[in-house]
Amino acid sequence: MAMAAALPALLVLCIAFPLTQSAAPPPVLREDYYSKTCPDFQKIVRETVNTKQMANPVTASGTLRLFFHDCMVTGCDASLLINSNHVNKAERDAEPNQSLSGDAYEVITKAKTTLELTCPGVVSCADIMAEATRDLVSMVGGPFYPVKLGRLDGLVSKADSVYENLPRTNQTVDELIEYFGSKGFTVEEMVALSGAHTIGFSHCKEFTGRLFNYNKTTPTDPDMHPKLAEGLKKTCANFEKDTSMSAFNDMITPGKFDNMYYQNLKRGLGLLASDNALVKDPRTRPIVELFARDQEAFFKAFSKVMEKTGLFGVKTGKDGEVRRRCDALNNAISA
Ligand code: HEM
Ligand SMILES: *[C@@H]1O[C@H](CO)[C@@H](O)[C@H](O)[C@H]1NC(C)=O
Ligand SMILES: *[C@@H]1O[C@H](CO)[C@@H](O)[C@H](O)[C@H]1NC(C)=O
Ligand SMILES: *[C@@H]1O[C@H](CO)[C@@H](O)[C@H](O)[C@H]1NC(C)=O
């Protein structure tokens, strides 16, 4: 009897110990955070992104990438929207600044402008980014998942912190697992998040290593489907001069959020080396195969991991503010 009672107590101790080690408890966000202070929040964001996405269909992918890059560098706090000034080089001007989409910046600014007219000083840019991303993902065919609100906008944006906090196409699966693990994501969550590459595009320089100089003896990555390699070599023939040339991440259904990304990987149609790596490695391949045959499983996993991503490094209290405009701190002097 005593043994049986002691066992759960011991388990509780083991679980409780690491929790007491971490600093502050995670801030409590709520879906209805603006229900009293800005009841039209959801409607305004939805209408803004609908209009923008219909006018410019690359908005969805651009915004999804912007959101990921914002969250991974000092948390989901809209620090990526801050403009540099004479005393500070901000995240968005990191070298290279990841060719982030102008349309994505614009749609957030547009929503903020309307919200400031409707409920001034209430809605954070960080919440707009989380909500707009979800709306755009579901608008192009992806899952609709709950977005909790109440993030504040960050007070710090440094170009220097970008490089080390983002994944790179030339990383091995070991390195990718370590990177995502350092942000609190499991291997399955990493594979689900990578499904974001079912929409959008990449510039040639991100994958020409696989086309022209794979290694000393073999110029083209043998994993890449020969027809795809042939097409991409034409598209990217002049990529050093014409740096705007790019290709769809998912060339079969480029604008649709679906599980085609995973089906592509199995056929040698993955674009980036880091995409292809996921179908080669025995730790990630079974997850790729699951998502390739079961879109519902992918959507479920993607929804969950996007909710989790949206809570990463969220600012509350004196660590943040509700910015008046998304591209500048309220007290611009402290930049
Ligand atoms: C696994 C590690 C990842 C690597 C190495 C990576 C790398 C890249 C690169 C190099 C591009 C092309 C950018 C350009 O040339 O314009 C890109 C595009 C994109 N990435 Fe990732 N990415 C990763 C994970 C993610 C995640 C987790 C998300 C979101 C949840 C994401 C969302 C996107 C989107 C939506 C695009 C298309 C952007 C557009 O069309 O404007 N990526 N990624
Ligand atoms: C990226 O940075 C360059 C300068 O480094 C700047 O001219 C350009 O406007 C930036 N792009 C975005 C989308 O902020
Ligand atoms: C990976 O790419 C980065 C640029 O994105 C480069 O600085 C780095 O040297 C590359 N690493 C390897 C091992 O090729
Ligand atoms: C280049 O890659 C090919 C195909 O993967 C491989 O057979 C060959 O051994 C590699 N050569 C070198 C020098 O690494």
Short mmCIF file of C-alpha atoms and ligand atoms in Angstrom, two decimals:
data_model
loop_
_atom_site.label_atom_id
_atom_site.label_comp_id
_atom_site.label_asym_id
_atom_site.label_seq_id
_atom_site.Cartn_x
_atom_site.Cartn_y
_atom_site.Cartn_z
CA MET A 1 0.00 0.00 0.00
CA ALA A 2 2.66 2.45 1.09
CA MET A 3 4.71 1.62 -2.01
CA ALA A 4 1.74 2.19 -4.30
CA ALA A 5 1.06 5.56 -2.73
CA ALA A 6 4.69 6.62 -2.83
CA LEU A 7 5.03 5.90 -6.52
CA PRO A 8 2.65 8.57 -7.84
CA ALA A 9 4.14 11.07 -5.39
CA LEU A 10 7.58 10.32 -6.79
CA LEU A 11 6.30 10.80 -10.33
CA VAL A 12 4.76 14.13 -9.40
CA LEU A 13 8.09 15.21 -7.95
CA CYS A 14 9.95 14.24 -11.11
CA ILE A 15 7.51 16.12 -13.30
CA ALA A 16 7.31 19.13 -11.04
CA PHE A 17 11.06 19.60 -10.68
CA PRO A 18 11.90 20.79 -14.20
CA LEU A 19 8.89 23.11 -14.15
CA THR A 20 10.13 24.94 -11.08
CA GLN A 21 13.46 25.37 -12.88
CA SER A 22 12.03 27.44 -15.72
CA ALA A 23 11.73 31.19 -15.16
CA ALA A 24 8.29 32.73 -15.59
CA PRO A 25 5.15 30.67 -16.29
CA PRO A 26 3.94 31.01 -19.89
CA PRO A 27 1.60 33.96 -20.34
CA VAL A 28 -2.07 33.12 -20.55
CA LEU A 29 -3.49 33.97 -23.95
CA ARG A 30 -7.18 33.67 -24.80
CA GLU A 31 -9.15 33.42 -28.02
CA ASP A 32 -11.64 36.06 -26.76
CA TYR A 33 -8.95 38.50 -25.58
CA TYR A 34 -10.39 41.38 -27.66
CA SER A 35 -14.10 40.48 -27.31
CA LYS A 36 -14.78 43.60 -25.17
CA THR A 37 -12.01 45.98 -26.30
CA CYS A 38 -12.12 45.31 -30.06
CA PRO A 39 -15.04 43.02 -30.89
CA ASP A 40 -14.51 43.39 -34.66
CA PHE A 41 -10.86 42.25 -34.47
CA GLN A 42 -11.43 38.86 -36.14
CA LYS A 43 -13.71 40.31 -38.82
CA ILE A 44 -11.33 43.16 -39.70
CA VAL A 45 -8.31 40.86 -40.04
CA ARG A 46 -10.30 38.34 -42.08
CA GLU A 47 -11.64 40.97 -44.49
CA THR A 48 -8.23 42.60 -44.88
CA VAL A 49 -6.43 39.36 -45.71
CA ASN A 50 -9.22 38.18 -48.05
CA THR A 51 -8.98 41.36 -50.10
CA LYS A 52 -5.17 41.25 -50.19
CA GLN A 53 -4.93 37.55 -51.03
CA MET A 54 -7.42 37.91 -53.89
CA ALA A 55 -5.48 40.84 -55.30
CA ASN A 56 -2.14 39.16 -54.76
CA PRO A 57 -2.09 35.35 -54.34
CA VAL A 58 1.48 35.24 -53.00
CA THR A 59 0.35 36.94 -49.79
CA ALA A 60 -0.48 33.67 -48.01
CA SER A 61 2.92 32.03 -48.40
CA GLY A 62 4.76 35.28 -47.71
CA THR A 63 2.83 35.85 -44.49
CA LEU A 64 3.28 32.28 -43.26
CA ARG A 65 7.04 32.60 -43.71
CA LEU A 66 7.10 36.05 -42.09
CA PHE A 67 5.28 34.66 -39.06
CA PHE A 68 7.69 31.72 -38.68
CA HIS A 69 10.73 33.99 -38.94
CA ASP A 70 9.27 36.46 -36.45
CA CYS A 71 8.48 33.75 -33.90
CA MET A 72 11.84 31.95 -34.12
CA VAL A 73 13.83 35.14 -33.57
CA THR A 74 13.05 36.48 -30.06
CA GLY A 75 9.50 35.11 -30.04
CA CYS A 76 6.19 35.98 -31.71
CA ASP A 77 6.44 39.69 -30.96
CA ALA A 78 6.39 41.41 -34.37
CA SER A 79 10.05 42.37 -33.89
CA LEU A 80 10.53 41.49 -37.58
CA LEU A 81 8.30 44.41 -38.61
CA ILE A 82 10.46 47.11 -37.01
CA ASN A 83 12.33 49.37 -39.40
CA SER A 84 16.00 50.05 -38.90
CA ASN A 85 17.02 53.57 -37.93
CA HIS A 86 20.27 55.46 -37.49
CA VAL A 87 21.08 53.79 -34.17
CA ASN A 88 19.77 50.27 -34.80
CA LYS A 89 19.94 47.68 -37.58
CA ALA A 90 16.69 45.73 -37.17
CA GLU A 91 15.83 42.06 -37.87
CA ARG A 92 14.22 42.82 -41.21
CA ASP A 93 17.51 44.14 -42.52
CA ALA A 94 19.59 41.17 -41.50
CA GLU A 95 22.10 40.28 -44.18
CA PRO A 96 20.67 38.46 -46.08
CA ASN A 97 17.17 39.49 -45.09
CA GLN A 98 15.64 36.23 -46.33
CA SER A 99 13.82 37.84 -49.27
CA LEU A 100 10.72 38.23 -47.16
CA SER A 101 7.59 39.16 -49.05
CA GLY A 102 6.63 42.82 -49.35
CA ASP A 103 2.99 41.72 -49.63
CA ALA A 104 3.22 40.06 -46.24
CA TYR A 105 4.48 43.23 -44.56
CA GLU A 106 1.75 45.18 -46.36
CA VAL A 107 -1.17 43.02 -45.30
CA ILE A 108 -0.20 43.34 -41.63
CA THR A 109 0.19 47.13 -41.97
CA LYS A 110 -3.20 47.37 -43.67
CA ALA A 111 -4.97 45.43 -40.94
CA LYS A 112 -3.22 47.52 -38.29
CA THR A 113 -4.32 50.79 -39.95
CA THR A 114 -7.97 49.69 -39.97
CA LEU A 115 -7.77 48.41 -36.41
CA GLU A 116 -6.23 51.68 -35.17
CA LEU A 117 -9.20 53.56 -36.62
CA THR A 118 -11.68 51.15 -35.03
CA CYS A 119 -10.10 50.52 -31.62
CA PRO A 120 -7.00 52.70 -31.22
CA GLY A 121 -4.08 51.40 -29.17
CA VAL A 122 -5.67 48.05 -28.41
CA VAL A 123 -4.51 45.34 -30.83
CA SER A 124 -0.86 44.25 -31.02
CA CYS A 125 0.93 43.70 -34.31
CA ALA A 126 2.02 40.28 -33.00
CA ASP A 127 -1.63 39.20 -32.62
CA ILE A 128 -2.44 40.50 -36.11
CA MET A 129 0.42 38.36 -37.51
CA ALA A 130 -0.83 35.20 -35.78
CA GLU A 131 -4.46 35.75 -36.80
CA ALA A 132 -3.66 36.80 -40.39
CA THR A 133 -1.41 33.77 -40.88
CA ARG A 134 -4.15 31.37 -39.75
CA ASP A 135 -6.76 33.08 -41.94
CA LEU A 136 -4.49 32.95 -44.99
CA VAL A 137 -3.50 29.31 -44.44
CA SER A 138 -7.15 28.28 -44.30
CA MET A 139 -8.05 30.56 -47.21
CA VAL A 140 -5.69 28.66 -49.53
CA GLY A 141 -7.05 25.27 -48.47
CA GLY A 142 -5.23 24.57 -45.20
CA PRO A 143 -6.70 23.82 -41.79
CA PHE A 144 -8.48 26.38 -39.59
CA TYR A 145 -7.02 26.23 -36.09
CA PRO A 146 -7.70 28.35 -32.99
CA VAL A 147 -5.51 31.42 -32.42
CA LYS A 148 -5.08 32.57 -28.85
CA LEU A 149 -4.54 36.31 -28.38
CA GLY A 150 -2.96 38.76 -25.98
CA ARG A 151 0.64 38.86 -27.24
CA LEU A 152 2.42 42.16 -26.83
CA ASP A 153 4.81 43.67 -29.37
CA GLY A 154 8.48 43.33 -28.54
CA LEU A 155 10.80 46.17 -27.61
CA VAL A 156 13.94 44.80 -29.25
CA SER A 157 14.80 44.03 -32.88
CA LYS A 158 18.40 43.26 -33.78
CA ALA A 159 19.65 42.11 -37.18
CA ASP A 160 22.45 40.23 -35.39
CA SER A 161 20.08 37.73 -33.78
CA VAL A 162 18.54 36.50 -37.06
CA TYR A 163 21.13 34.15 -38.59
CA GLU A 164 21.63 31.78 -35.66
CA ASN A 165 17.89 31.54 -34.98
CA LEU A 166 16.72 30.32 -38.38
CA PRO A 167 17.19 26.97 -40.13
CA ARG A 168 19.27 26.71 -43.32
CA THR A 169 18.82 24.61 -46.44
CA ASN A 170 22.30 23.10 -46.19
CA GLN A 171 21.77 21.73 -42.68
CA THR A 172 21.81 17.98 -42.13
CA VAL A 173 18.84 16.24 -40.53
CA ASP A 174 20.92 16.00 -37.35
CA GLU A 175 21.36 19.76 -37.39
CA LEU A 176 17.71 20.41 -38.23
CA ILE A 177 16.56 18.14 -35.41
CA GLU A 178 18.91 19.96 -33.07
CA TYR A 179 17.75 23.38 -34.27
CA PHE A 180 14.02 22.59 -33.96
CA GLY A 181 14.69 20.79 -30.68
CA SER A 182 16.33 23.94 -29.33
CA LYS A 183 13.04 25.73 -30.04
CA GLY A 184 11.07 23.02 -28.24
CA PHE A 185 9.81 21.07 -31.25
CA THR A 186 9.81 17.28 -31.68
CA VAL A 187 10.91 15.53 -34.87
CA GLU A 188 7.27 14.99 -35.88
CA GLU A 189 6.51 18.68 -35.26
CA MET A 190 9.52 19.63 -37.38
CA VAL A 191 8.27 17.50 -40.28
CA ALA A 192 4.74 18.93 -39.93
CA LEU A 193 6.01 22.53 -39.89
CA SER A 194 8.10 21.88 -42.99
CA GLY A 195 4.81 21.13 -44.78
CA ALA A 196 4.51 24.92 -45.01
CA HIS A 197 6.58 24.47 -48.17
CA THR A 198 3.42 23.19 -49.86
CA ILE A 199 2.91 26.82 -50.86
CA GLY A 200 5.15 29.66 -52.00
CA PHE A 201 8.44 29.77 -53.83
CA SER A 202 12.21 29.87 -53.42
CA HIS A 203 14.82 31.89 -55.23
CA CYS A 204 17.29 30.00 -57.41
CA LYS A 205 20.27 30.58 -55.15
CA GLU A 206 18.53 28.49 -52.47
CA PHE A 207 18.71 25.29 -54.55
CA THR A 208 21.24 25.77 -57.38
CA GLY A 209 23.74 23.78 -55.31
CA ARG A 210 21.60 20.74 -56.16
CA LEU A 211 21.62 21.59 -59.88
CA PHE A 212 25.11 22.73 -60.80
CA ASN A 213 27.60 21.82 -58.09
CA TYR A 214 26.28 18.97 -56.00
CA ASN A 215 29.76 17.53 -55.50
CA LYS A 216 33.13 17.25 -57.24
CA THR A 217 32.16 14.37 -59.55
CA THR A 218 28.38 14.76 -59.87
CA PRO A 219 27.00 18.22 -60.73
CA THR A 220 23.31 17.39 -60.17
CA ASP A 221 21.81 15.81 -57.06
CA PRO A 222 20.81 12.30 -58.21
CA ASP A 223 17.88 12.41 -55.77
CA MET A 224 16.20 15.11 -57.82
CA HIS A 225 13.81 13.89 -60.53
CA PRO A 226 15.67 14.38 -63.86
CA LYS A 227 12.75 16.23 -65.46
CA LEU A 228 12.59 18.65 -62.55
CA ALA A 229 16.36 19.18 -62.61
CA GLU A 230 16.21 19.87 -66.34
CA GLY A 231 13.44 22.47 -65.94
CA LEU A 232 15.10 24.17 -62.99
CA LYS A 233 18.44 24.39 -64.81
CA LYS A 234 16.69 26.41 -67.50
CA THR A 235 14.87 28.63 -65.02
CA CYS A 236 18.05 29.26 -63.07
CA ALA A 237 20.58 29.33 -65.93
CA ASN A 238 21.30 32.99 -65.29
CA PHE A 239 20.60 33.11 -61.56
CA GLU A 240 23.71 35.01 -60.54
CA LYS A 241 22.73 37.96 -62.75
CA ASP A 242 18.96 37.65 -62.57
CA THR A 243 18.57 37.16 -58.83
CA SER A 244 14.78 37.40 -58.96
CA MET A 245 14.37 34.01 -60.67
CA SER A 246 12.55 31.52 -58.48
CA ALA A 247 10.60 28.26 -58.51
CA PHE A 248 7.50 26.98 -56.73
CA ASN A 249 8.22 24.99 -53.59
CA ASP A 250 5.45 22.59 -54.65
CA MET A 251 5.36 22.56 -58.43
CA ILE A 252 2.31 20.28 -58.64
CA THR A 253 -0.19 22.38 -56.62
CA PRO A 254 1.83 25.55 -55.93
CA GLY A 255 -0.91 27.77 -54.49
CA LYS A 256 -2.87 25.15 -52.58
CA PHE A 257 -2.20 24.24 -48.98
CA ASP A 258 -2.39 20.44 -49.10
CA ASN A 259 -0.20 17.38 -48.45
CA MET A 260 1.34 17.42 -51.96
CA TYR A 261 4.66 18.59 -50.46
CA TYR A 262 5.10 15.15 -48.84
CA GLN A 263 3.97 13.27 -51.95
CA ASN A 264 6.51 15.31 -53.93
CA LEU A 265 9.34 14.39 -51.58
CA LYS A 266 8.75 10.69 -52.29
CA ARG A 267 9.05 11.29 -56.05
CA GLY A 268 12.22 13.39 -56.04
CA LEU A 269 10.24 16.58 -56.45
CA GLY A 270 11.36 18.29 -53.27
CA LEU A 271 12.98 21.63 -54.09
CA LEU A 272 15.34 22.47 -51.23
CA ALA A 273 18.07 20.16 -49.95
CA SER A 274 16.49 20.41 -46.49
CA ASP A 275 13.16 19.22 -47.93
CA ASN A 276 14.73 16.24 -49.67
CA ALA A 277 16.69 15.35 -46.54
CA LEU A 278 13.42 14.63 -44.69
CA VAL A 279 12.54 11.73 -46.98
CA LYS A 280 16.04 10.22 -46.84
CA ASP A 281 16.53 10.04 -43.09
CA PRO A 282 15.06 7.01 -41.27
CA ARG A 283 13.91 9.25 -38.39
CA THR A 284 11.82 11.53 -40.58
CA ARG A 285 10.84 9.31 -43.54
CA PRO A 286 8.01 7.45 -41.73
CA ILE A 287 6.44 10.82 -40.82
CA VAL A 288 6.77 12.05 -44.41
CA GLU A 289 5.08 8.83 -45.55
CA LEU A 290 2.25 9.20 -43.08
CA PHE A 291 1.54 12.80 -44.11
CA ALA A 292 1.85 11.87 -47.81
CA ARG A 293 -0.92 9.29 -47.57
CA ASP A 294 -3.10 10.99 -44.93
CA GLN A 295 -3.81 14.70 -45.40
CA GLU A 296 -6.03 14.75 -42.30
CA ALA A 297 -3.10 13.55 -40.17
CA PHE A 298 -0.95 16.33 -41.65
CA PHE A 299 -3.60 19.01 -41.08
CA LYS A 300 -4.09 17.89 -37.49
CA ALA A 301 -0.36 17.94 -36.78
CA PHE A 302 0.14 21.24 -38.61
CA SER A 303 -2.70 22.91 -36.68
CA LYS A 304 -1.29 21.80 -33.35
CA VAL A 305 2.25 22.85 -34.14
CA MET A 306 1.14 26.24 -35.50
CA GLU A 307 -0.71 26.90 -32.24
CA LYS A 308 2.46 25.95 -30.40
CA THR A 309 4.63 28.13 -32.67
CA GLY A 310 2.33 31.07 -31.95
CA LEU A 311 3.07 30.81 -28.24
CA PHE A 312 6.84 30.82 -28.67
CA GLY A 313 8.54 33.57 -26.65
CA VAL A 314 5.33 35.60 -26.29
CA LYS A 315 5.77 38.93 -24.46
CA THR A 316 3.47 40.21 -21.74
CA GLY A 317 3.60 42.89 -19.04
CA LYS A 318 6.56 45.25 -19.13
CA ASP A 319 8.40 43.13 -21.73
CA GLY A 320 6.18 44.51 -24.45
CA GLU A 321 3.73 47.15 -25.62
CA VAL A 322 0.91 47.61 -28.11
CA ARG A 323 2.67 49.47 -30.87
CA ARG A 324 0.92 52.44 -32.46
CA ARG A 325 2.44 51.46 -35.79
CA CYS A 326 3.95 48.09 -36.58
CA ASP A 327 7.23 49.35 -37.98
CA ALA A 328 8.38 51.46 -35.02
CA LEU A 329 8.56 51.23 -31.23
CA ASN A 330 6.28 53.71 -29.44
CA ASN A 331 9.34 55.25 -27.84
CA ALA A 332 11.41 55.34 -31.02
CA ILE A 333 14.40 56.92 -29.25
CA SER A 334 15.18 53.72 -27.35
CA ALA A 335 15.10 51.76 -30.67
C1 HEM B 1 13.11 23.08 -42.20
C2 HEM B 1 13.77 24.20 -42.23
C3 HEM B 1 13.47 25.28 -43.21
C4 HEM B 1 14.34 25.79 -44.12
C5 HEM B 1 15.80 25.40 -44.31
C6 HEM B 1 13.61 26.78 -44.89
C7 HEM B 1 14.15 27.54 -45.90
C8 HEM B 1 13.41 28.29 -46.81
C9 HEM B 1 13.96 28.97 -47.94
C10 HEM B 1 15.43 29.03 -48.32
C11 HEM B 1 12.92 29.53 -48.62
C12 HEM B 1 12.99 30.34 -49.90
C13 HEM B 1 13.00 31.83 -49.61
C14 HEM B 1 13.18 32.63 -50.87
O1 HEM B 1 14.08 32.32 -51.65
O2 HEM B 1 12.41 33.59 -51.08
C15 HEM B 1 11.72 29.21 -47.90
C16 HEM B 1 10.46 29.59 -48.27
C17 HEM B 1 9.35 29.43 -47.48
N1 HEM B 1 9.33 28.90 -46.20
FE1 HEM B 1 10.80 27.84 -45.35
N2 HEM B 1 12.33 26.85 -44.43
C18 HEM B 1 12.20 25.97 -43.39
C19 HEM B 1 11.08 25.79 -42.62
C20 HEM B 1 9.92 26.54 -42.75
C21 HEM B 1 8.84 26.58 -41.80
C22 HEM B 1 8.84 25.84 -40.48
C23 HEM B 1 7.88 27.41 -42.31
C24 HEM B 1 6.56 27.84 -41.71
C25 HEM B 1 5.89 27.19 -40.80
C26 HEM B 1 8.34 27.85 -43.60
C27 HEM B 1 7.62 28.62 -44.48
C28 HEM B 1 8.06 28.98 -45.74
C29 HEM B 1 7.19 29.54 -46.76
C30 HEM B 1 5.68 29.72 -46.66
C31 HEM B 1 8.01 29.84 -47.85
C32 HEM B 1 7.57 30.50 -49.17
C33 HEM B 1 7.73 32.01 -49.00
C34 HEM B 1 7.14 32.82 -50.13
O3 HEM B 1 6.53 32.25 -51.03
O4 HEM B 1 7.28 34.07 -50.08
N3 HEM B 1 9.60 27.33 -43.82
N4 HEM B 1 12.05 28.46 -46.79
C1 LIG B 2 16.16 43.88 -47.20
O1 LIG B 2 17.33 44.59 -46.91
C2 LIG B 2 17.75 45.50 -47.90
C3 LIG B 2 19.02 46.14 -47.44
O2 LIG B 2 19.85 45.25 -46.74
C4 LIG B 2 16.64 46.55 -48.15
O3 LIG B 2 17.01 47.39 -49.22
C5 LIG B 2 15.31 45.85 -48.46
O4 LIG B 2 14.27 46.79 -48.55
C6 LIG B 2 14.99 44.83 -47.38
N1 LIG B 2 13.78 44.11 -47.72
C7 LIG B 2 12.71 44.08 -46.91
C8 LIG B 2 11.56 43.27 -47.41
O5 LIG B 2 12.68 44.65 -45.85
C1 LIG B 3 25.46 26.90 -45.48
O1 LIG B 3 24.93 28.08 -46.03
C2 LIG B 3 25.33 29.26 -45.41
C3 LIG B 3 24.62 30.41 -46.09
O2 LIG B 3 23.24 30.24 -45.99
C4 LIG B 3 26.86 29.42 -45.51
O3 LIG B 3 27.27 30.57 -44.81
C5 LIG B 3 27.50 28.19 -44.90
O4 LIG B 3 28.90 28.26 -45.10
C6 LIG B 3 26.98 26.92 -45.55
N1 LIG B 3 27.53 25.76 -44.87
C7 LIG B 3 27.99 24.71 -45.52
C8 LIG B 3 28.52 23.60 -44.68
O5 LIG B 3 28.00 24.63 -46.74
C1 LIG B 4 29.04 12.56 -55.49
O1 LIG B 4 27.71 12.08 -55.36
C2 LIG B 4 27.48 10.83 -55.99
C3 LIG B 4 25.99 10.53 -55.89
O2 LIG B 4 25.51 10.64 -54.58
C4 LIG B 4 28.33 9.78 -55.32
O3 LIG B 4 28.13 8.52 -55.95
C5 LIG B 4 29.80 10.18 -55.41
O4 LIG B 4 30.59 9.28 -54.67
C6 LIG B 4 30.01 11.59 -54.86
N1 LIG B 4 31.36 12.01 -55.10
C7 LIG B 4 32.10 12.65 -54.20
C8 LIG B 4 33.47 13.08 -54.63
O5 LIG B 4 31.69 12.90 -53.06
#
